[in-house]
Amino acid sequence: CGASGFCGDTRAHCSPMEGCQLGCDSKYCPPAGCPDASFRHFGSGWCGDGDCGGSETCITCIDDCGPCQARGIVRHCLEPRTMALTFDDGPTDATSLLLDILASRGVNATFFVVGSMVHKRWDVLKRAYDEGHLIASHSFSHSDFATLDAATIRDELANADYAISQAACIRTRLFRPPYGSLTAEGQALVEDLGYKVVLWDLDTRDWALSHDLKPEEMLAAVRHDIRTLDPGGIIHLQHDLTEASVALVPAVIDIALEEGYRFVSVDECVYGKEGERSAAAEASLAFTRGECAPPTYKQLSPPEVYEELLGFVALRSKTRHVALALGEVATVPLDMQLPDSVATNVDFTFAWRLSSYPEGMPAGARDNAVLRGNRPVAT
């Protein structure tokens, strides 16, 4: 709902976790209600709005997409005799059990999470992050990227990025395509959006535990593969989908330790040890971090809000449209003031939307701004 009780179908009106917000006068609600609040089209392409959308890339908008990374797929760790435990497809009910196991063993892992699952269990994801595990993207809906067009790939990554940033206040730029499936064109696009593609070289095949694979067979295969890959740096693949698979993690840890391996997270596999990383690697990691620093807020009086609004209209001279929170759209010629019917609503509508934002926020990003985590996002 808008501050004055009006409904709408924008991000300002829909909660990313719960869909349409309640408490509005139903006569103002769109007939069909809000669209799917968990999947959106990030198509503005406005550099500085916090979303890598439209035609933005790591070349054209480093602020939204992050710095470009070295191209190429990562399948193993840089340092010999290191192993990264990675878990795909969560968070699920089994993830909490897995976190308990990892905590008891003092081992950090990497979670390639599915955005639609994050919406359902964001608290589990935040726990994983708070306990020192690395969070990476595994798309939003777990679709086969080899079958998707460029626009859908963009939306899959942007929606997963949004879900993760809402839960853990980070913007990961490590990505594993579902099923490991990615065309050359798809890989180029993913890399253009600032991501590093990470696969694996030790597949536990734990998904087959629900079919004909026996636990002892899986563990024997893990030991065999570790010895075959020795002394290489290993990226392991498992899933936190079922308790049957998660229950075998202590045994996997024991096998790796018995074979002389040290556990690392995928960022060390990709970028190297802290203190030994390149400037480019540090830039990518810096983009990921720091989303939750408390912002400094600036309060605006209604006249100042009005000035900000007019400044936005002048800035966006191509469209000259301003969407108010109460659902009204005003067309504003550059040499005219806002219509009185709109201007009189500024104090209780735009004052609600624009009265506070972080100091130093670019003027163009102040229109209809909301805080995504603690990052301003123009809606």
Coordinates of C-alpha atoms in Angstrom, one line a residue:
C1 CA 0.0 0.0 0.0
G2 CA 1.0 3.6 -0.6
A3 CA 1.2 5.8 2.5
S4 CA -2.2 7.1 1.9
G5 CA -3.8 3.7 1.6
F6 CA -3.8 3.3 -2.2
C7 CA -2.8 0.0 -3.8
G8 CA -0.6 -0.5 -6.8
D9 CA 1.4 -3.2 -8.6
T10 CA 4.9 -1.7 -8.4
R11 CA 7.8 -2.8 -6.2
A12 CA 6.7 0.0 -3.9
H13 CA 3.4 -1.6 -3.3
C14 CA 4.4 -5.3 -3.2
S15 CA 6.5 -7.0 -0.6
P16 CA 9.2 -9.2 -2.1
M17 CA 8.6 -11.8 0.6
E18 CA 4.9 -11.7 1.0
G19 CA 3.3 -10.5 -2.3
C20 CA 0.6 -7.9 -2.1
Q21 CA 0.5 -6.0 1.1
L22 CA -2.7 -6.0 3.2
G23 CA -4.8 -3.2 4.7
C24 CA -5.7 -1.3 1.6
D25 CA -9.1 -0.1 0.5
S26 CA -9.9 -2.9 -2.1
K27 CA -11.7 -0.5 -4.5
Y28 CA -8.3 1.0 -5.3
C29 CA -6.5 -2.3 -5.9
P30 CA -5.8 -3.5 -9.5
P31 CA -8.4 -6.0 -10.6
A32 CA -5.9 -8.8 -11.0
G33 CA -4.0 -7.8 -7.8
C34 CA -0.2 -7.5 -7.8
P35 CA 1.9 -9.5 -10.3
D36 CA 4.0 -12.4 -9.0
A37 CA 5.9 -10.5 -6.3
S38 CA 8.8 -13.0 -6.4
F39 CA 9.7 -12.5 -10.1
R40 CA 10.1 -9.2 -11.8
H41 CA 11.4 -7.8 -15.1
F42 CA 14.4 -5.6 -14.4
G43 CA 14.3 -3.7 -17.6
S44 CA 14.9 0.0 -16.8
G45 CA 18.6 -0.1 -17.8
W46 CA 19.1 3.1 -15.7
C47 CA 22.7 3.0 -14.5
G48 CA 22.8 3.8 -10.8
D49 CA 19.4 2.3 -9.8
G50 CA 21.1 -0.7 -8.1
D51 CA 19.8 -3.3 -10.6
C52 CA 21.8 -4.7 -13.5
G53 CA 18.9 -4.4 -15.9
G54 CA 18.0 -3.3 -19.4
S55 CA 21.1 -3.5 -21.6
E56 CA 23.5 -2.7 -18.8
T57 CA 26.7 -4.7 -18.5
C58 CA 29.8 -4.7 -16.4
I59 CA 31.4 -2.6 -19.1
T60 CA 28.7 0.1 -19.3
C61 CA 27.6 0.2 -15.6
I62 CA 30.0 -1.1 -13.0
D63 CA 27.9 0.4 -10.2
D64 CA 24.9 -1.9 -11.0
C65 CA 26.6 -5.0 -12.5
G66 CA 29.9 -5.0 -10.8
P67 CA 33.4 -5.1 -12.4
C68 CA 34.0 -7.4 -15.2
Q69 CA 35.8 -10.6 -14.2
A70 CA 38.2 -12.8 -16.1
R71 CA 36.3 -14.9 -18.6
G72 CA 36.2 -18.7 -18.4
I73 CA 34.6 -21.4 -16.3
V74 CA 36.1 -22.4 -13.0
R75 CA 36.0 -26.2 -12.3
H76 CA 38.6 -26.6 -9.6
C77 CA 40.4 -24.7 -6.9
L78 CA 43.7 -22.9 -7.5
E79 CA 45.6 -24.4 -4.6
P80 CA 46.5 -28.1 -4.5
R81 CA 44.9 -30.3 -1.9
T82 CA 42.1 -27.8 -1.1
M83 CA 38.4 -28.7 -1.3
A84 CA 35.4 -26.5 -1.5
L85 CA 32.2 -28.1 -0.3
T86 CA 29.3 -26.7 -2.4
F87 CA 25.6 -27.3 -2.0
D88 CA 23.0 -26.5 -4.7
D89 CA 19.3 -25.9 -4.9
G90 CA 18.6 -24.6 -1.3
P91 CA 17.7 -23.3 1.0
T92 CA 15.4 -26.1 2.1
D93 CA 14.3 -27.7 5.4
A94 CA 17.4 -29.8 5.2
T95 CA 19.7 -26.7 5.1
S96 CA 19.3 -26.0 8.8
L97 CA 20.5 -29.6 9.6
L98 CA 23.4 -29.1 7.3
L99 CA 24.3 -25.8 9.0
D100 CA 24.3 -27.6 12.3
I101 CA 26.6 -30.3 10.9
L102 CA 29.0 -27.8 9.4
A103 CA 29.1 -25.7 12.7
S104 CA 29.9 -28.8 14.7
R105 CA 32.8 -29.7 12.4
G106 CA 34.1 -26.2 12.0
V107 CA 33.9 -26.3 8.2
N108 CA 32.7 -23.5 5.9
A109 CA 30.8 -24.3 2.7
T110 CA 29.5 -22.5 -0.3
F111 CA 25.7 -22.4 -1.1
F112 CA 24.6 -21.9 -4.6
V113 CA 21.0 -20.9 -3.8
V114 CA 17.9 -20.7 -5.9
G115 CA 16.2 -17.3 -5.6
S116 CA 12.6 -18.6 -5.4
M117 CA 13.7 -20.8 -2.5
V118 CA 15.4 -17.8 -0.8
H119 CA 12.0 -16.0 -0.7
K120 CA 10.6 -19.0 1.3
R121 CA 13.5 -19.4 3.7
W122 CA 15.4 -16.2 3.8
D123 CA 16.1 -16.6 7.5
V124 CA 18.0 -19.9 6.8
L125 CA 20.0 -18.1 4.1
K126 CA 20.8 -15.3 6.5
R127 CA 21.9 -17.8 9.1
A128 CA 24.3 -19.4 6.6
Y129 CA 25.8 -16.1 5.7
D130 CA 26.1 -15.0 9.3
E131 CA 27.9 -18.2 10.2
G132 CA 30.6 -17.5 7.6
H133 CA 29.4 -19.5 4.6
L134 CA 29.7 -18.2 1.1
I135 CA 26.5 -17.4 -0.8
A136 CA 26.4 -17.7 -4.6
S137 CA 23.7 -17.7 -7.3
H138 CA 22.1 -20.7 -8.8
S139 CA 19.5 -18.7 -10.8
F140 CA 16.0 -17.8 -9.6
S141 CA 13.8 -20.6 -10.9
H142 CA 16.3 -23.4 -11.6
S143 CA 15.6 -23.3 -15.3
D144 CA 17.9 -24.8 -17.9
F145 CA 19.9 -21.8 -19.1
A146 CA 20.7 -23.5 -22.4
T147 CA 17.0 -23.2 -23.3
L148 CA 16.5 -19.5 -22.3
D149 CA 16.8 -16.4 -24.4
A150 CA 19.0 -13.5 -23.4
A151 CA 16.2 -11.4 -21.7
T152 CA 15.1 -14.3 -19.6
I153 CA 18.7 -15.1 -18.5
R154 CA 19.0 -11.5 -17.4
D155 CA 15.8 -11.6 -15.4
E156 CA 16.8 -15.0 -13.8
L157 CA 20.1 -13.5 -12.6
A158 CA 18.6 -10.2 -11.5
N159 CA 15.8 -11.8 -9.6
A160 CA 18.2 -14.2 -7.8
D161 CA 20.4 -11.2 -7.0
Y162 CA 17.5 -9.3 -5.6
A163 CA 16.4 -12.2 -3.4
I164 CA 19.9 -12.8 -2.0
S165 CA 20.5 -9.1 -1.3
Q166 CA 17.2 -8.9 0.5
A167 CA 18.1 -11.8 2.8
A168 CA 21.8 -11.4 3.3
C169 CA 22.7 -7.9 2.1
I170 CA 25.3 -9.1 -0.4
R171 CA 25.4 -9.1 -4.2
T172 CA 27.2 -12.3 -5.2
R173 CA 28.9 -12.4 -8.5
L174 CA 29.6 -16.2 -8.5
F175 CA 27.1 -18.2 -10.5
R176 CA 26.5 -21.9 -11.2
P177 CA 24.0 -22.6 -14.0
P178 CA 21.3 -25.2 -13.1
Y179 CA 22.4 -28.7 -14.4
G180 CA 25.7 -27.1 -15.4
S181 CA 24.0 -26.3 -18.6
L182 CA 25.0 -23.1 -20.5
T183 CA 25.6 -22.3 -24.1
A184 CA 28.7 -20.3 -25.3
E185 CA 26.4 -17.4 -25.9
G186 CA 24.8 -17.8 -22.5
Q187 CA 28.1 -17.9 -20.8
A188 CA 29.2 -14.7 -22.6
L189 CA 26.1 -12.9 -21.4
V190 CA 26.5 -14.1 -17.8
E191 CA 30.0 -12.9 -17.9
D192 CA 28.9 -9.6 -19.4
L193 CA 26.7 -9.1 -16.3
G194 CA 29.7 -9.4 -14.0
Y195 CA 29.5 -13.0 -13.0
K196 CA 32.1 -15.7 -12.7
V197 CA 30.8 -19.2 -13.7
V198 CA 31.7 -21.9 -11.3
L199 CA 31.1 -25.6 -12.0
W200 CA 32.7 -28.6 -10.2
D201 CA 35.1 -31.6 -10.7
L202 CA 33.7 -33.9 -8.0
D203 CA 30.0 -34.9 -8.4
T204 CA 28.7 -36.9 -5.5
R205 CA 25.6 -37.9 -7.5
D206 CA 23.7 -37.6 -4.2
W207 CA 20.5 -36.9 -6.2
A208 CA 20.5 -40.7 -7.0
L209 CA 20.1 -41.6 -3.3
S210 CA 16.4 -41.4 -3.8
H211 CA 16.7 -43.9 -6.6
D212 CA 19.2 -46.8 -6.6
L213 CA 22.4 -45.3 -5.2
K214 CA 23.3 -46.6 -1.8
P215 CA 25.1 -44.3 0.8
E216 CA 28.1 -46.5 1.0
E217 CA 28.4 -46.5 -2.8
M218 CA 28.3 -42.7 -2.9
L219 CA 31.0 -42.4 -0.2
A220 CA 33.2 -45.0 -1.9
A221 CA 32.9 -43.0 -5.2
V222 CA 33.8 -39.8 -3.3
R223 CA 37.0 -41.3 -2.0
H224 CA 37.9 -42.8 -5.4
D225 CA 37.4 -39.4 -7.1
I226 CA 39.5 -37.5 -4.5
R227 CA 42.3 -40.0 -5.0
T228 CA 41.9 -39.7 -8.8
L229 CA 42.0 -35.9 -8.7
D230 CA 44.8 -35.7 -6.1
P231 CA 46.7 -33.4 -5.6
G232 CA 44.4 -31.0 -7.4
G233 CA 42.1 -28.5 -5.8
I234 CA 38.6 -29.9 -5.8
I235 CA 35.2 -28.3 -6.1
H236 CA 32.7 -30.8 -4.7
L237 CA 29.0 -30.9 -5.7
Q238 CA 26.2 -32.0 -3.4
H239 CA 22.6 -30.8 -2.7
D240 CA 21.0 -29.6 0.5
L241 CA 17.6 -30.9 -0.7
T242 CA 17.2 -34.0 1.5
E243 CA 18.2 -35.1 4.9
A244 CA 19.4 -38.4 3.3
S245 CA 22.1 -36.5 1.4
V246 CA 22.9 -34.0 4.2
A247 CA 23.4 -36.9 6.7
L248 CA 26.4 -38.1 4.6
V249 CA 28.2 -34.8 4.8
P250 CA 30.2 -35.7 8.0
A251 CA 31.5 -38.8 6.2
V252 CA 32.5 -36.7 3.2
I253 CA 34.4 -34.4 5.5
D254 CA 36.1 -37.3 7.2
I255 CA 37.2 -38.8 3.8
A256 CA 38.6 -35.4 2.6
L257 CA 40.5 -34.9 5.8
E258 CA 41.9 -38.5 5.8
E259 CA 43.2 -37.8 2.2
G260 CA 45.0 -34.7 3.4
Y261 CA 42.7 -32.0 2.1
R262 CA 42.0 -28.5 3.6
F263 CA 38.5 -27.0 3.3
V264 CA 38.1 -23.6 1.6
S265 CA 35.2 -21.6 0.3
V266 CA 34.7 -21.1 -3.5
D267 CA 35.9 -17.5 -3.3
E268 CA 39.4 -18.8 -2.4
C269 CA 39.2 -21.3 -5.2
V270 CA 38.4 -18.6 -7.7
Y271 CA 40.4 -15.6 -6.4
G272 CA 43.1 -17.1 -4.2
K273 CA 44.1 -16.6 -0.6
E274 CA 43.4 -13.3 1.1
G275 CA 46.4 -11.1 0.8
E276 CA 47.5 -12.8 -2.4
R277 CA 44.6 -11.7 -4.6
S278 CA 44.8 -9.5 -7.7
A279 CA 43.4 -6.0 -7.7
A280 CA 40.6 -7.3 -10.1
A281 CA 39.7 -10.0 -7.7
E282 CA 39.6 -7.6 -4.8
A283 CA 37.3 -5.3 -6.8
S284 CA 34.8 -8.1 -7.5
L285 CA 34.8 -9.1 -3.8
A286 CA 34.4 -5.5 -2.7
F287 CA 31.3 -5.2 -4.9
T288 CA 29.8 -8.2 -3.2
R289 CA 30.3 -6.9 0.3
G290 CA 29.2 -3.9 2.3
E291 CA 25.5 -3.8 1.6
C292 CA 24.4 -3.4 5.2
A293 CA 26.3 -0.4 6.4
P294 CA 23.9 1.9 8.3
P295 CA 23.0 4.8 6.0
T296 CA 23.0 8.4 6.9
Y297 CA 19.5 9.8 6.3
K298 CA 18.5 13.3 5.2
Q299 CA 15.0 14.6 5.9
L300 CA 13.3 16.8 3.4
S301 CA 10.6 19.3 3.9
P302 CA 7.7 19.3 1.4
P303 CA 9.2 22.2 -0.5
E304 CA 12.5 20.4 -0.8
V305 CA 10.7 17.3 -2.0
Y306 CA 9.0 19.4 -4.6
E307 CA 12.3 20.7 -5.8
E308 CA 13.7 17.1 -6.0
L309 CA 10.7 16.1 -8.0
L310 CA 11.1 18.9 -10.5
G311 CA 14.8 18.1 -10.7
F312 CA 13.9 14.5 -11.6
V313 CA 11.5 15.6 -14.3
A314 CA 14.2 17.8 -15.8
L315 CA 16.7 14.9 -15.6
R316 CA 14.4 12.5 -17.3
S317 CA 13.4 14.9 -20.1
K318 CA 12.9 12.1 -22.6
T319 CA 9.8 10.7 -20.9
R320 CA 8.6 13.6 -18.8
H321 CA 6.4 11.2 -16.8
V322 CA 6.4 11.0 -13.0
A323 CA 4.6 8.1 -11.4
L324 CA 3.2 9.1 -8.0
A325 CA 2.8 6.6 -5.2
L326 CA -0.9 7.1 -5.3
G327 CA -1.0 5.7 -8.9
E328 CA -1.5 9.0 -10.7
V329 CA 0.8 9.8 -13.7
A330 CA 1.5 13.5 -14.5
T331 CA 2.9 14.6 -17.8
V332 CA 5.1 17.6 -17.1
P333 CA 6.5 19.9 -19.8
L334 CA 10.0 21.1 -18.9
D335 CA 8.9 24.7 -18.8
M336 CA 5.8 24.1 -16.6
Q337 CA 5.2 23.4 -13.0
L338 CA 3.4 20.3 -11.9
P339 CA -0.4 20.5 -12.1
D340 CA -2.0 21.7 -8.8
S341 CA -3.8 18.4 -8.4
V342 CA -0.5 16.7 -8.3
A343 CA 1.5 19.3 -6.4
T344 CA -1.0 19.3 -3.5
N345 CA -0.3 15.6 -3.0
V346 CA 3.4 16.0 -2.7
D347 CA 3.5 16.5 1.1
F348 CA 1.7 13.2 1.9
T349 CA 2.8 11.1 -1.1
F350 CA 6.2 12.0 -2.3
A351 CA 7.2 13.2 1.2
W352 CA 6.6 9.6 2.2
R353 CA 8.7 8.2 -0.7
L354 CA 11.4 10.9 -0.8
S355 CA 11.8 12.2 2.7
S356 CA 14.7 10.0 3.6
Y357 CA 17.6 8.6 1.6
P358 CA 21.3 8.1 2.2
E359 CA 23.6 11.1 2.0
G360 CA 25.5 11.4 -1.2
M361 CA 22.9 9.5 -3.2
P362 CA 23.0 10.7 -6.9
A363 CA 20.2 13.1 -7.6
G364 CA 18.9 10.9 -10.4
A365 CA 18.4 8.0 -8.1
R366 CA 16.2 9.9 -5.7
D367 CA 13.0 9.5 -7.7
N368 CA 10.6 7.1 -6.0
A369 CA 13.6 5.7 -4.1
V370 CA 13.3 2.8 -1.7
L371 CA 16.0 1.1 0.3
R372 CA 16.8 -2.3 -1.0
G373 CA 18.5 -3.7 2.0
N374 CA 20.3 -0.4 2.6
R375 CA 20.9 0.4 -1.0
P376 CA 18.7 2.8 -2.8
V377 CA 16.7 1.4 -5.7
A378 CA 14.7 3.5 -8.1
T379 CA 11.3 2.0 -8.8

